[in-house]
Short mmCIF file of C-alpha atoms in Angstrom, two decimals:
data_model
loop_
_atom_site.label_atom_id
_atom_site.label_comp_id
_atom_site.label_asym_id
_atom_site.label_seq_id
_atom_site.Cartn_x
_atom_site.Cartn_y
_atom_site.Cartn_z
CA MET A 1 0.02 -5.08 5.68
CA ILE A 2 2.61 -5.43 3.08
CA VAL A 3 3.44 -1.51 3.61
CA ILE A 4 4.18 -2.24 7.34
CA LEU A 5 6.26 -5.33 6.72
CA GLY A 6 8.28 -3.31 4.26
CA ALA A 7 8.81 -0.41 6.76
CA LEU A 8 10.19 -2.99 9.23
CA VAL A 9 12.13 -5.00 6.87
CA GLY A 10 13.67 -1.59 5.34
CA ALA A 11 14.59 -0.18 8.91
CA LEU A 12 16.22 -3.43 9.72
CA LEU A 13 18.16 -3.29 6.44
CA GLY A 14 19.16 0.39 6.73
CA TYR A 15 20.28 -0.28 10.13
CA TRP A 16 22.54 -3.11 9.00
CA GLN A 17 23.96 -0.96 6.12
CA ALA A 18 25.08 1.74 8.53
CA PHE A 19 26.48 -0.54 10.81
CA ARG A 20 28.54 -2.16 8.30
CA ARG A 21 29.73 1.13 7.21
CA GLY A 22 30.75 2.23 10.89
CA GLY A 23 28.25 4.81 11.42
CA ASN A 24 27.32 5.92 14.88
CA GLY A 25 23.80 6.12 16.41
CA LEU A 26 22.46 9.09 14.46
CA ASP A 27 23.74 7.61 11.12
CA ARG A 28 22.03 4.40 12.25
CA ALA A 29 18.82 6.10 12.83
CA GLN A 30 18.86 8.20 9.70
CA TYR A 31 19.81 5.08 7.58
CA SER A 32 16.75 3.23 9.19
CA ALA A 33 14.34 5.99 8.51
CA VAL A 34 15.40 6.28 4.85
CA TYR A 35 15.12 2.52 4.19
CA ALA A 36 11.92 2.29 6.02
CA ILE A 37 10.56 5.06 3.96
CA ILE A 38 11.65 3.62 0.74
CA PHE A 39 10.68 0.15 1.37
CA ALA A 40 7.05 1.73 2.74
CA ILE A 41 6.56 3.24 -0.69
CA ILE A 42 7.36 -0.14 -2.48
CA GLY A 43 5.36 -1.70 -0.29
CA MET A 44 2.40 0.49 -1.00
CA PHE A 45 2.57 0.11 -4.54
CA ALA A 46 2.93 -3.81 -4.38
CA THR A 47 -0.25 -3.38 -2.07
CA LEU A 48 -2.07 -1.36 -5.08
CA ALA A 49 -0.92 -4.14 -7.69
CA VAL A 50 -2.33 -7.19 -5.57
CA ASP A 51 -5.53 -4.98 -4.92
CA ARG A 52 -6.07 -4.50 -8.65
CA LEU A 53 -5.40 -8.00 -9.50
CA ILE A 54 -8.01 -9.43 -7.13
#
């Protein structure tokens, strides 16, 4: 669940970052994808850490 939430938050942050920098639609899509992947990986490690602690 943390992975999905991280991917969604990352996609929104990536889109916002590209929008602020004046990027076109393809720039916004690329930033969204990259940020979603990064945040999903961070979410995966967070999920593993929580699972280990429980």
